[in-house]
mmCIF file of C-alpha atoms in Angstrom:
data_model
loop_
_atom_site.group_PDB
_atom_site.id
_atom_site.type_symbol
_atom_site.label_atom_id
_atom_site.label_comp_id
_atom_site.label_asym_id
_atom_site.label_seq_id
_atom_site.Cartn_x
_atom_site.Cartn_y
_atom_site.Cartn_z
ATOM 1 C CA MET A 1375 -11.361 79.380 142.749
ATOM 2 C CA ARG A 1376 -11.144 78.402 146.508
ATOM 3 C CA HIS A 1377 -7.426 77.503 146.510
ATOM 4 C CA ASN A 1378 -6.405 76.777 149.869
ATOM 5 C CA LYS A 1379 -9.563 78.049 151.931
ATOM 6 C CA LYS A 1380 -9.979 75.134 154.297
ATOM 7 C CA PHE A 1381 -11.946 76.328 157.164
ATOM 8 C CA ASN A 1382 -15.420 77.027 157.434
ATOM 9 C CA HIS A 1383 -16.524 80.744 157.918
ATOM 10 C CA LEU A 1384 -19.823 79.539 159.657
ATOM 11 C CA GLY A 1385 -21.695 82.829 157.924
ATOM 12 C CA ARG A 1386 -19.881 85.368 160.309
ATOM 13 C CA THR A 1387 -17.041 87.750 160.044
ATOM 14 C CA LYS A 1388 -13.338 86.681 161.626
ATOM 15 C CA ALA A 1389 -14.287 88.860 165.092
ATOM 16 C CA HIS A 1390 -17.660 87.115 165.393
ATOM 17 C CA ARG A 1391 -16.203 83.612 164.608
ATOM 18 C CA ASP A 1392 -13.219 84.052 166.840
ATOM 19 C CA ALA A 1393 -15.526 84.992 169.817
ATOM 20 C CA LEU A 1394 -18.279 82.155 168.840
ATOM 21 C CA LEU A 1395 -15.280 79.473 169.147
ATOM 22 C CA ALA A 1396 -13.540 80.837 172.030
ATOM 23 C CA ASN A 1397 -16.832 80.838 173.932
ATOM 24 C CA MET A 1398 -17.740 77.207 172.730
ATOM 25 C CA THR A 1399 -14.402 76.080 173.955
ATOM 26 C CA ILE A 1400 -14.756 77.362 177.118
ATOM 27 C CA SER A 1401 -18.257 75.825 177.686
ATOM 28 C CA LEU A 1402 -16.818 72.510 176.351
ATOM 29 C CA ILE A 1403 -13.856 72.636 178.947
ATOM 30 C CA MET A 1404 -16.038 73.674 181.872
ATOM 31 C CA HIS A 1405 -19.124 71.223 181.038
ATOM 32 C CA LYS A 1406 -17.202 68.577 179.480
ATOM 33 C CA ARG A 1407 -20.216 68.155 176.655
ATOM 34 C CA ILE A 1408 -21.877 70.815 174.616
ATOM 35 C CA VAL A 1409 -24.785 70.419 172.201
ATOM 36 C CA THR A 1410 -24.498 72.292 168.731
ATOM 37 C CA THR A 1411 -24.812 72.010 164.965
ATOM 38 C CA LEU A 1412 -22.435 69.829 163.109
ATOM 39 C CA ALA A 1413 -20.708 72.733 161.215
ATOM 40 C CA LYS A 1414 -19.928 74.319 164.361
ATOM 41 C CA ALA A 1415 -18.554 71.206 166.297
ATOM 42 C CA LYS A 1416 -16.235 70.618 163.326
ATOM 43 C CA ALA A 1417 -15.005 74.172 163.405
ATOM 44 C CA LEU A 1418 -14.791 73.802 167.301
ATOM 45 C CA ARG A 1419 -12.671 70.554 167.136
ATOM 46 C CA ILE A 1420 -10.464 72.224 164.901
ATOM 47 C CA TYR A 1421 -9.921 75.377 167.445
ATOM 48 C CA ALA A 1422 -10.050 73.316 170.528
ATOM 49 C CA GLU A 1423 -7.707 70.591 170.156
ATOM 50 C CA PRO A 1424 -4.479 72.575 169.723
ATOM 51 C CA LEU A 1425 -5.336 74.587 173.011
ATOM 52 C CA ILE A 1426 -6.173 71.173 174.828
ATOM 53 C CA ASN A 1427 -2.679 69.937 173.377
ATOM 54 C CA ARG A 1428 -0.890 72.799 174.947
ATOM 55 C CA ALA A 1429 -2.277 72.141 178.203
ATOM 56 C CA LYS A 1430 -0.232 68.770 178.416
ATOM 57 C CA GLU A 1431 2.787 70.841 179.319
ATOM 58 C CA ASP A 1432 2.006 73.280 182.291
ATOM 59 C CA THR A 1433 4.198 76.078 181.680
ATOM 60 C CA MET A 1434 3.560 79.767 182.155
ATOM 61 C CA ALA A 1435 4.145 80.514 178.610
ATOM 62 C CA ASN A 1436 1.464 77.716 177.488
ATOM 63 C CA ARG A 1437 -1.016 79.294 180.165
ATOM 64 C CA ARG A 1438 -0.514 82.584 178.527
ATOM 65 C CA LEU A 1439 -0.805 81.427 175.223
ATOM 66 C CA VAL A 1440 -4.029 79.857 175.760
ATOM 67 C CA PHE A 1441 -5.479 82.509 177.747
ATOM 68 C CA SER A 1442 -4.685 84.577 175.017
ATOM 69 C CA TYR A 1443 -7.317 82.659 173.001
ATOM 70 C CA LEU A 1444 -10.058 81.884 175.894
ATOM 71 C CA GLN A 1445 -9.966 84.821 178.347
ATOM 72 C CA ASN A 1446 -11.291 82.943 180.968
ATOM 73 C CA LYS A 1447 -9.250 82.256 184.409
ATOM 74 C CA GLU A 1448 -11.558 79.382 185.602
ATOM 75 C CA ALA A 1449 -11.418 77.739 181.964
ATOM 76 C CA ILE A 1450 -7.636 77.708 181.941
ATOM 77 C CA LYS A 1451 -7.330 76.527 185.522
ATOM 78 C CA GLU A 1452 -9.841 73.591 184.547
ATOM 79 C CA LEU A 1453 -7.956 72.782 181.486
ATOM 80 C CA PHE A 1454 -4.535 72.655 183.176
ATOM 81 C CA ASN A 1455 -5.363 71.125 186.232
ATOM 82 C CA ASP A 1456 -8.197 68.383 185.519
ATOM 83 C CA VAL A 1457 -8.368 67.853 181.798
ATOM 84 C CA ALA A 1458 -4.576 67.723 181.398
ATOM 85 C CA GLN A 1459 -4.288 65.088 184.017
ATOM 86 C CA LYS A 1460 -6.831 62.887 182.152
ATOM 87 C CA ILE A 1461 -5.456 63.251 178.347
ATOM 88 C CA ALA A 1462 -1.627 63.282 179.532
ATOM 89 C CA ASP A 1463 -1.126 59.968 177.692
ATOM 90 C CA ARG A 1464 -3.264 60.415 174.871
ATOM 91 C CA PRO A 1465 -1.490 61.222 171.489
ATOM 92 C CA GLY A 1466 -4.357 63.059 170.180
ATOM 93 C CA GLY A 1467 -8.137 63.144 169.289
ATOM 94 C CA TYR A 1468 -9.348 64.489 172.781
ATOM 95 C CA THR A 1469 -12.919 65.312 171.519
ATOM 96 C CA ARG A 1470 -15.525 63.156 170.073
ATOM 97 C CA ILE A 1471 -18.600 64.335 168.059
ATOM 98 C CA LEU A 1472 -21.856 62.165 168.151
ATOM 99 C CA LYS A 1473 -24.606 63.128 165.772
ATOM 100 C CA MET A 1474 -27.968 63.259 167.052
ATOM 101 C CA GLY A 1475 -30.264 64.319 164.298
ATOM 102 C CA ASN A 1476 -32.032 67.340 162.950
ATOM 103 C CA ARG A 1477 -33.389 70.261 164.740
ATOM 104 C CA LEU A 1478 -36.999 70.972 164.520
ATOM 105 C CA GLY A 1479 -36.916 74.639 163.791
ATOM 106 C CA ASP A 1480 -34.534 75.152 160.638
ATOM 107 C CA ASN A 1481 -33.461 71.175 160.138
ATOM 108 C CA ALA A 1482 -29.846 71.992 160.805
ATOM 109 C CA LYS A 1483 -28.090 68.715 161.611
ATOM 110 C CA THR A 1484 -27.500 68.642 165.586
ATOM 111 C CA CYS A 1485 -24.775 66.736 167.588
ATOM 112 C CA PHE A 1486 -23.086 66.770 171.142
ATOM 113 C CA ILE A 1487 -19.083 67.364 171.005
ATOM 114 C CA GLU A 1488 -17.663 66.008 174.024
ATOM 115 C CA LEU A 1489 -14.063 65.730 175.905
ATOM 116 C CA VAL A 1490 -13.155 62.108 175.090
ATOM 117 C CA ASP A 1491 -11.906 60.770 178.665
ATOM 118 C CA TYR A 1492 -14.892 62.382 180.446
ATOM 119 C CA ASN A 1493 -17.867 59.834 179.111
ATOM 120 C CA GLU A 1494 -18.042 57.274 181.755
ATOM 121 C CA ALA A 1495 -20.767 55.490 179.972
ATOM 122 C CA MET A 1496 -18.280 54.865 177.184
ATOM 123 C CA LEU A 1497 -15.218 54.251 179.398
ATOM 124 C CA LYS A 1498 -17.406 51.434 181.305
ATOM 125 C CA ASP A 1499 -18.210 49.633 178.049
ATOM 126 C CA LYS A 1500 -14.588 49.890 176.585
ATOM 127 C CA ALA A 1501 -13.032 48.195 179.404
ATOM 128 C CA PRO A 1502 -14.688 44.828 180.015
ATOM 129 C CA ALA A 1503 -15.322 44.369 175.991
ATOM 130 C CA LYS A 1504 -12.857 41.753 174.522
ATOM 131 C CA LYS A 1505 -12.940 40.881 171.115
ATOM 132 C CA ALA A 1506 -15.306 37.934 170.362
ATOM 133 C CA THR A 1507 -14.119 35.458 167.606
ATOM 134 C CA ARG A 1508 -16.318 32.630 166.076
ATOM 135 C CA ARG A 1509 -13.814 30.101 166.932
ATOM 136 C CA SER A 1510 -12.648 30.620 170.541
ATOM 137 C CA ARG A 1511 -9.702 29.128 172.012
ATOM 138 C CA LYS A 1512 -11.079 29.289 175.466
ATOM 139 C CA LYS A 1513 -13.812 26.450 174.995
ATOM 140 C CA ALA A 1514 -11.048 24.378 173.459
ATOM 141 C CA ALA A 1515 -8.598 24.667 176.065
ATOM 142 C CA PRO A 1516 -10.653 23.778 178.800
ATOM 143 C CA ALA A 1517 -11.633 20.711 177.297
ATOM 144 C CA ALA A 1518 -7.853 19.833 176.000
ATOM 145 C CA ALA A 1519 -7.000 20.424 179.873
ATOM 146 C CA GLU A 1520 -9.642 18.077 180.914
ATOM 147 C CA ALA A 1521 -8.805 15.131 178.630
ATOM 148 C CA PRO A 1522 -4.979 15.006 180.106
ATOM 149 C CA ALA A 1523 -6.344 15.591 183.646
ATOM 150 C CA ALA A 1524 -8.864 12.708 183.188
ATOM 151 C CA ALA A 1525 -6.214 10.273 181.647
ATOM 152 C CA GLU A 1526 -3.680 11.230 184.505
ATOM 153 C CA ALA A 1527 -6.329 10.632 187.226
ATOM 154 C CA PRO A 1528 -6.637 6.792 186.378
ATOM 155 C CA ALA A 1529 -3.048 6.546 186.280
ATOM 156 C CA ALA A 1530 -2.542 8.236 189.860
ATOM 157 C CA ALA A 1531 -5.336 6.117 191.242
ATOM 158 C CA GLU A 1532 -3.555 2.805 189.671
ATOM 159 C CA ALA A 1533 -0.410 3.825 190.853
ATOM 160 C CA PRO A 1534 -1.347 3.902 194.959
ATOM 161 C CA ALA A 1535 -3.267 0.537 194.564
ATOM 162 C CA ALA A 1536 -0.073 -1.232 192.828
ATOM 163 C CA GLU A 1537 2.157 -0.349 195.939
#
């Protein structure tokens, strides 16, 4: 029975899995997007998001804790300086997984995992997009505004003529 065994072992020993996830997290922080298999990306998300969450509060204790996992000074600087500023107001969900298809050699499901606030193409699409409805109030509002304006215009034109 596999009671309480929730995480994917990825076919590796614990030391190999920890090294793999640490290296992938460093690459994700430095490059903001990496291409990998779907299983590794899901395991990476579970590993990396708590570390990214630590970066919100820049204390020596948090830096040392994250360094104990990653062992890379440049990645720690990048995480606590640049990434932490972009995710400061985000309550969670710092990574996004987008599926790409299957790999040619072994037919493994591939995807890319990225930091959410660093995809400029999706951020551009997100800002101007408004909710489209079938019955828009914008069309009705100008027509309603024109009708009273048209009714007031002859009355205003008649008033000076009457004087």
